[in-house]
mmCIF file of C-alpha atoms in Angstrom:
data_model
loop_
_atom_site.group_PDB
_atom_site.id
_atom_site.type_symbol
_atom_site.label_atom_id
_atom_site.label_comp_id
_atom_site.label_asym_id
_atom_site.label_seq_id
_atom_site.Cartn_x
_atom_site.Cartn_y
_atom_site.Cartn_z
ATOM 1 C CA MET A 1 31.774 -27.197 -2.425
ATOM 2 C CA ARG A 2 33.874 -24.162 -1.587
ATOM 3 C CA VAL A 3 32.829 -20.519 -1.586
ATOM 4 C CA GLU A 4 35.638 -17.963 -1.413
ATOM 5 C CA ILE A 5 34.894 -14.396 -0.363
ATOM 6 C CA TRP A 6 37.346 -11.614 -1.114
ATOM 7 C CA SER A 7 36.661 -8.706 1.238
ATOM 8 C CA ASP A 8 38.143 -5.944 3.370
ATOM 9 C CA ILE A 9 37.302 -5.040 6.970
ATOM 10 C CA ALA A 10 37.141 -1.353 5.976
ATOM 11 C CA CYS A 11 34.476 -2.102 3.336
ATOM 12 C CA PRO A 12 30.917 -1.497 4.593
ATOM 13 C CA TRP A 13 29.399 -3.374 1.650
ATOM 14 C CA CYS A 14 31.497 -6.409 2.620
ATOM 15 C CA TYR A 15 29.918 -6.234 6.099
ATOM 16 C CA VAL A 16 26.418 -6.059 4.589
ATOM 17 C CA GLY A 17 27.205 -8.543 1.806
ATOM 18 C CA LYS A 18 28.408 -11.175 4.266
ATOM 19 C CA ALA A 19 25.099 -10.985 6.123
ATOM 20 C CA ARG A 20 23.117 -11.292 2.890
ATOM 21 C CA PHE A 21 25.181 -14.250 1.721
ATOM 22 C CA GLU A 22 24.760 -15.971 5.088
ATOM 23 C CA LYS A 23 21.002 -15.488 4.902
ATOM 24 C CA ALA A 24 21.029 -17.374 1.592
ATOM 25 C CA LEU A 25 23.429 -20.007 2.923
ATOM 26 C CA THR A 26 21.294 -20.675 6.004
ATOM 27 C CA ALA A 27 18.326 -21.501 3.778
ATOM 28 C CA PHE A 28 20.404 -23.590 1.334
ATOM 29 C CA PRO A 29 19.601 -27.339 1.617
ATOM 30 C CA HIS A 30 23.267 -28.351 1.214
ATOM 31 C CA ARG A 31 24.683 -25.705 3.571
ATOM 32 C CA ASP A 32 26.526 -28.301 5.665
ATOM 33 C CA ASP A 33 28.509 -29.275 2.566
ATOM 34 C CA ILE A 34 29.662 -25.710 1.839
ATOM 35 C CA GLU A 35 33.111 -24.574 2.955
ATOM 36 C CA VAL A 36 33.439 -20.793 3.225
ATOM 37 C CA VAL A 37 36.936 -19.280 2.984
ATOM 38 C CA HIS A 38 37.647 -15.571 3.470
ATOM 39 C CA ARG A 39 40.327 -14.098 1.198
ATOM 40 C CA SER A 40 42.305 -10.886 1.609
ATOM 41 C CA PHE A 41 41.665 -7.704 -0.360
ATOM 42 C CA GLU A 42 42.881 -4.315 0.870
ATOM 43 C CA LEU A 43 41.028 -1.300 -0.496
ATOM 44 C CA ASP A 44 44.080 0.819 0.326
ATOM 45 C CA PRO A 45 47.143 -1.474 0.373
ATOM 46 C CA SER A 46 49.595 1.431 0.442
ATOM 47 C CA ARG A 47 48.176 2.988 3.626
ATOM 48 C CA ALA A 48 50.649 3.114 6.511
ATOM 49 C CA LYS A 49 49.702 1.596 9.857
ATOM 50 C CA ASP A 50 49.782 4.985 11.598
ATOM 51 C CA ASP A 51 47.754 6.736 8.878
ATOM 52 C CA ILE A 52 44.348 6.868 10.586
ATOM 53 C CA GLN A 53 41.658 9.442 9.855
ATOM 54 C CA PRO A 54 37.919 9.965 10.331
ATOM 55 C CA VAL A 55 35.706 8.360 7.691
ATOM 56 C CA ILE A 56 33.834 11.492 6.545
ATOM 57 C CA PRO A 57 36.946 13.570 5.653
ATOM 58 C CA MET A 58 38.423 10.483 4.004
ATOM 59 C CA LEU A 59 35.333 10.110 1.807
ATOM 60 C CA THR A 60 35.210 13.806 0.863
ATOM 61 C CA LYS A 61 38.861 13.766 -0.193
ATOM 62 C CA LYS A 62 38.724 10.422 -2.009
ATOM 63 C CA TYR A 63 35.493 10.966 -3.921
ATOM 64 C CA GLY A 64 35.357 14.761 -4.164
ATOM 65 C CA MET A 65 32.017 14.951 -2.381
ATOM 66 C CA SER A 66 30.742 17.361 0.236
ATOM 67 C CA GLU A 67 30.558 16.436 3.907
ATOM 68 C CA ALA A 68 26.766 16.411 3.635
ATOM 69 C CA GLN A 69 26.918 13.963 0.722
ATOM 70 C CA ALA A 70 29.387 11.729 2.602
ATOM 71 C CA GLN A 71 27.181 11.754 5.695
ATOM 72 C CA ALA A 72 24.098 10.940 3.608
ATOM 73 C CA GLY A 73 25.976 7.961 2.189
ATOM 74 C CA GLU A 74 26.774 6.755 5.691
ATOM 75 C CA GLU A 75 23.128 7.138 6.713
ATOM 76 C CA ASN A 76 22.102 5.054 3.697
ATOM 77 C CA LEU A 77 24.602 2.367 4.655
ATOM 78 C CA GLY A 78 23.230 2.400 8.187
ATOM 79 C CA THR A 79 19.745 1.762 6.823
ATOM 80 C CA GLN A 80 20.981 -1.066 4.587
ATOM 81 C CA ALA A 81 22.873 -2.638 7.501
ATOM 82 C CA ALA A 82 19.866 -2.375 9.824
ATOM 83 C CA ALA A 83 17.744 -4.212 7.250
ATOM 84 C CA GLU A 84 20.130 -7.162 7.680
ATOM 85 C CA GLY A 85 20.018 -6.960 11.471
ATOM 86 C CA LEU A 86 23.440 -5.318 11.704
ATOM 87 C CA ALA A 87 24.473 -2.446 13.948
ATOM 88 C CA TYR A 88 26.201 0.429 12.131
ATOM 89 C CA ARG A 89 27.600 3.680 13.515
ATOM 90 C CA THR A 90 26.941 6.390 10.952
ATOM 91 C CA LYS A 91 29.110 8.979 12.735
ATOM 92 C CA ASP A 92 32.571 9.231 14.281
ATOM 93 C CA ARG A 93 34.059 6.089 12.740
ATOM 94 C CA ASP A 94 37.675 6.104 11.577
ATOM 95 C CA HIS A 95 39.608 4.495 8.742
ATOM 96 C CA GLY A 96 43.080 3.004 8.476
ATOM 97 C CA SER A 97 45.234 0.131 7.262
ATOM 98 C CA THR A 98 43.694 -3.351 7.403
ATOM 99 C CA PHE A 99 46.893 -5.255 6.574
ATOM 100 C CA ASP A 100 47.416 -6.559 10.137
ATOM 101 C CA MET A 101 43.798 -7.717 10.291
ATOM 102 C CA HIS A 102 44.210 -9.693 7.088
ATOM 103 C CA ARG A 103 47.380 -11.283 8.451
ATOM 104 C CA LEU A 104 45.480 -12.345 11.562
ATOM 105 C CA LEU A 105 42.680 -13.760 9.417
ATOM 106 C CA HIS A 106 45.215 -16.108 7.811
ATOM 107 C CA LEU A 107 46.324 -17.222 11.272
ATOM 108 C CA ALA A 108 42.659 -17.727 12.173
ATOM 109 C CA LYS A 109 42.138 -19.787 9.025
ATOM 110 C CA GLU A 110 44.892 -22.169 10.137
ATOM 111 C CA ARG A 111 43.245 -22.435 13.567
ATOM 112 C CA GLY A 112 39.731 -22.952 12.200
ATOM 113 C CA ARG A 113 38.454 -19.647 13.620
ATOM 114 C CA GLN A 114 38.420 -17.437 10.532
ATOM 115 C CA ASP A 115 34.703 -16.739 10.331
ATOM 116 C CA GLU A 116 34.555 -15.901 14.050
ATOM 117 C CA LEU A 117 37.414 -13.413 13.713
ATOM 118 C CA ILE A 118 36.167 -11.640 10.597
ATOM 119 C CA GLN A 119 32.752 -11.198 12.192
ATOM 120 C CA ASN A 120 34.379 -9.743 15.322
ATOM 121 C CA LEU A 121 36.443 -7.352 13.205
ATOM 122 C CA TYR A 122 33.452 -6.185 11.183
ATOM 123 C CA LYS A 123 31.353 -5.605 14.281
ATOM 124 C CA ALA A 124 34.161 -3.756 16.052
ATOM 125 C CA ASN A 125 34.859 -1.524 13.049
ATOM 126 C CA PHE A 126 31.309 -0.682 12.077
ATOM 127 C CA ALA A 127 29.299 -0.919 15.279
ATOM 128 C CA GLU A 128 31.561 -0.257 18.288
ATOM 129 C CA GLU A 129 33.157 2.941 19.550
ATOM 130 C CA ARG A 130 36.704 1.771 20.187
ATOM 131 C CA SER A 131 38.846 1.899 17.048
ATOM 132 C CA VAL A 132 40.387 -1.206 15.506
ATOM 133 C CA PHE A 133 43.127 0.832 13.826
ATOM 134 C CA GLY A 134 46.590 1.407 15.262
ATOM 135 C CA ASP A 135 45.831 -0.520 18.461
ATOM 136 C CA ASP A 136 47.379 -3.996 18.526
ATOM 137 C CA GLU A 137 45.852 -4.847 21.901
ATOM 138 C CA ARG A 138 42.388 -4.133 20.522
ATOM 139 C CA LEU A 139 43.087 -6.694 17.778
ATOM 140 C CA VAL A 140 44.399 -9.161 20.369
ATOM 141 C CA GLU A 141 41.155 -8.844 22.355
ATOM 142 C CA LEU A 142 39.052 -9.483 19.260
ATOM 143 C CA ALA A 143 41.235 -12.444 18.252
ATOM 144 C CA VAL A 144 41.021 -14.015 21.718
ATOM 145 C CA ASP A 145 37.246 -13.558 21.687
ATOM 146 C CA ALA A 146 37.250 -15.448 18.365
ATOM 147 C CA GLY A 147 39.132 -18.337 19.953
ATOM 148 C CA LEU A 148 42.761 -17.519 19.118
ATOM 149 C CA ASP A 149 45.679 -17.564 21.537
ATOM 150 C CA ALA A 150 46.718 -14.128 22.824
ATOM 151 C CA ASP A 151 50.471 -14.767 22.763
ATOM 152 C CA GLU A 152 50.362 -16.268 19.285
ATOM 153 C CA THR A 153 48.320 -13.290 18.073
ATOM 154 C CA ARG A 154 50.809 -10.806 19.567
ATOM 155 C CA LYS A 155 53.688 -12.683 17.954
ATOM 156 C CA VAL A 156 52.071 -12.383 14.517
ATOM 157 C CA LEU A 157 51.328 -8.679 15.003
ATOM 158 C CA ALA A 158 54.921 -8.035 16.109
ATOM 159 C CA ASP A 159 56.318 -9.608 12.922
ATOM 160 C CA PRO A 160 55.216 -7.665 9.810
ATOM 161 C CA ALA A 161 56.360 -10.563 7.620
ATOM 162 C CA ALA A 162 54.074 -13.125 9.300
ATOM 163 C CA TYR A 163 51.380 -14.149 6.788
ATOM 164 C CA ALA A 164 52.264 -11.157 4.593
ATOM 165 C CA ASP A 165 52.926 -13.439 1.607
ATOM 166 C CA GLU A 166 49.532 -15.097 2.095
ATOM 167 C CA VAL A 167 47.773 -11.718 2.049
ATOM 168 C CA ARG A 168 49.587 -10.616 -1.101
ATOM 169 C CA ALA A 169 48.904 -13.959 -2.789
ATOM 170 C CA ASP A 170 45.172 -13.536 -2.148
ATOM 171 C CA GLU A 171 45.290 -10.044 -3.621
ATOM 172 C CA ARG A 172 47.153 -11.190 -6.733
ATOM 173 C CA GLU A 173 44.620 -13.964 -7.198
ATOM 174 C CA ALA A 174 41.764 -11.471 -6.933
ATOM 175 C CA ALA A 175 43.316 -9.455 -9.739
ATOM 176 C CA GLU A 176 43.751 -12.591 -11.861
ATOM 177 C CA LEU A 177 40.072 -13.440 -11.341
ATOM 178 C CA GLY A 178 39.068 -9.956 -12.470
ATOM 179 C CA ALA A 179 37.981 -8.663 -9.062
ATOM 180 C CA ASN A 180 38.642 -4.930 -8.892
ATOM 181 C CA GLY A 181 36.286 -4.353 -5.971
ATOM 182 C CA VAL A 182 34.830 -6.161 -2.993
ATOM 183 C CA PRO A 183 32.947 -8.068 -1.806
ATOM 184 C CA PHE A 184 33.663 -10.645 -4.490
ATOM 185 C CA PHE A 185 32.295 -14.170 -4.125
ATOM 186 C CA VAL A 186 33.670 -17.147 -6.056
ATOM 187 C CA LEU A 187 31.642 -20.364 -5.990
ATOM 188 C CA ASP A 188 33.354 -23.641 -6.838
ATOM 189 C CA ARG A 189 35.862 -21.689 -8.968
ATOM 190 C CA LYS A 190 33.161 -21.570 -11.669
ATOM 191 C CA TYR A 191 30.853 -18.702 -10.741
ATOM 192 C CA GLY A 192 31.485 -15.194 -9.487
ATOM 193 C CA VAL A 193 29.163 -12.770 -7.718
ATOM 194 C CA SER A 194 30.295 -9.164 -7.379
ATOM 195 C CA GLY A 195 29.017 -6.798 -4.718
ATOM 196 C CA ALA A 196 26.564 -6.967 -1.819
ATOM 197 C CA GLN A 197 23.809 -8.554 -3.853
ATOM 198 C CA PRO A 198 20.375 -9.388 -2.374
ATOM 199 C CA ALA A 199 20.118 -12.745 -0.602
ATOM 200 C CA GLU A 200 17.995 -14.032 -3.497
ATOM 201 C CA VAL A 201 20.917 -13.590 -5.908
ATOM 202 C CA PHE A 202 23.237 -15.530 -3.584
ATOM 203 C CA ALA A 203 20.608 -18.263 -3.241
ATOM 204 C CA GLN A 204 20.390 -18.575 -7.016
ATOM 205 C CA ALA A 205 24.186 -18.646 -7.320
ATOM 206 C CA LEU A 206 24.471 -21.391 -4.695
ATOM 207 C CA GLU A 207 21.827 -23.488 -6.451
ATOM 208 C CA GLN A 208 23.459 -23.037 -9.856
ATOM 209 C CA ALA A 209 26.954 -23.819 -8.590
ATOM 210 C CA TRP A 210 25.714 -26.868 -6.678
ATOM 211 C CA ALA A 211 23.816 -28.190 -9.708
ATOM 212 C CA SER A 212 26.960 -28.093 -11.849
ATOM 213 C CA HIS A 213 29.254 -29.289 -9.061
ATOM 214 C CA SER A 214 30.297 -32.900 -9.551
ATOM 215 C CA PRO A 215 32.668 -35.115 -7.616
ATOM 216 C CA LEU A 216 35.985 -36.084 -9.118
ATOM 217 C CA LYS A 217 35.719 -38.977 -11.567
ATOM 218 C CA LEU A 218 38.544 -41.477 -11.401
ATOM 219 C CA ILE A 219 39.938 -42.891 -14.628
ATOM 220 C CA GLN A 220 41.283 -46.431 -14.368
ATOM 221 C CA GLN A 221 41.822 -49.581 -16.385
ATOM 222 C CA ASP A 222 38.666 -51.564 -17.120
ATOM 223 C CA GLY A 223 37.955 -54.061 -14.380
ATOM 224 C CA GLN A 224 40.933 -52.917 -12.334
ATOM 225 C CA GLY A 225 40.989 -51.278 -8.937
ATOM 226 C CA GLY A 226 43.294 -48.429 -8.000
ATOM 227 C CA ALA A 227 46.983 -48.840 -8.813
ATOM 228 C CA GLU A 228 49.650 -48.950 -6.122
ATOM 229 C CA ALA A 229 49.957 -45.728 -4.167
ATOM 230 C CA CYS A 230 51.250 -44.240 -0.928
ATOM 231 C CA GLY A 231 48.986 -42.951 1.812
ATOM 232 C CA PRO A 232 49.032 -41.976 5.485
ATOM 233 C CA ASP A 233 49.383 -45.651 6.447
ATOM 234 C CA GLY A 234 52.348 -46.292 4.176
ATOM 235 C CA CYS A 235 52.898 -47.518 0.652
ATOM 236 C CA ALA A 236 51.370 -50.480 -1.158
ATOM 237 C CA VAL A 237 53.846 -53.322 -1.609
ATOM 238 C CA PRO A 238 54.031 -54.485 -5.258
ATOM 239 C CA HIS A 239 52.854 -58.041 -5.753
ATOM 240 C CA GLN A 240 55.362 -60.487 -7.147
ATOM 241 C CA HIS A 241 54.132 -62.324 -10.251
#
């Protein structure tokens, strides 16, 4: 069964929500049969790569709140993150475009290292001092640590068109599914969970999706096996009657 998670590296609730989902998944009896795929969703898709600013001023401008209110919100997020065993810097973080990170996550998906990379990106953005924005070499380091090739990573970063269509396709699909915020979890293309819900909610969703998940049923003629077909080993030769 597949679980798809639409998220953004700049989204603190995505960072917390991933940890809560993984807590539920770890305890799920069929966890080894669950494929998790991370999908792209930019909270600010129009932001330029060089448009980087501190988080607190960004929050005050975007939401019309005072600096004290913005800082209190960050402190609350720090508490929520700590409850999930996550480090979270409540001061002096910055904010910028995540488009390049999403492009790299599509590369990582092809190389089977997507979960490793997204976890590295989250940790770097929310828990470490060095910024992940506007610094391609920082992204290369995180990608290499996740198991990707440095030269291949640099090549993708140097070409703004690389995996751009894949990012935009994910974002269009999110809109079609009715996701106007993240994190957004889709289980087996039948159930959706919005937001950083408690682990208990994810556990219930996994159980419900698994219970209704059924393997593909093949329709064929009574008493007959499969009809002629082509496969990796070639094509079936029709029998002469």
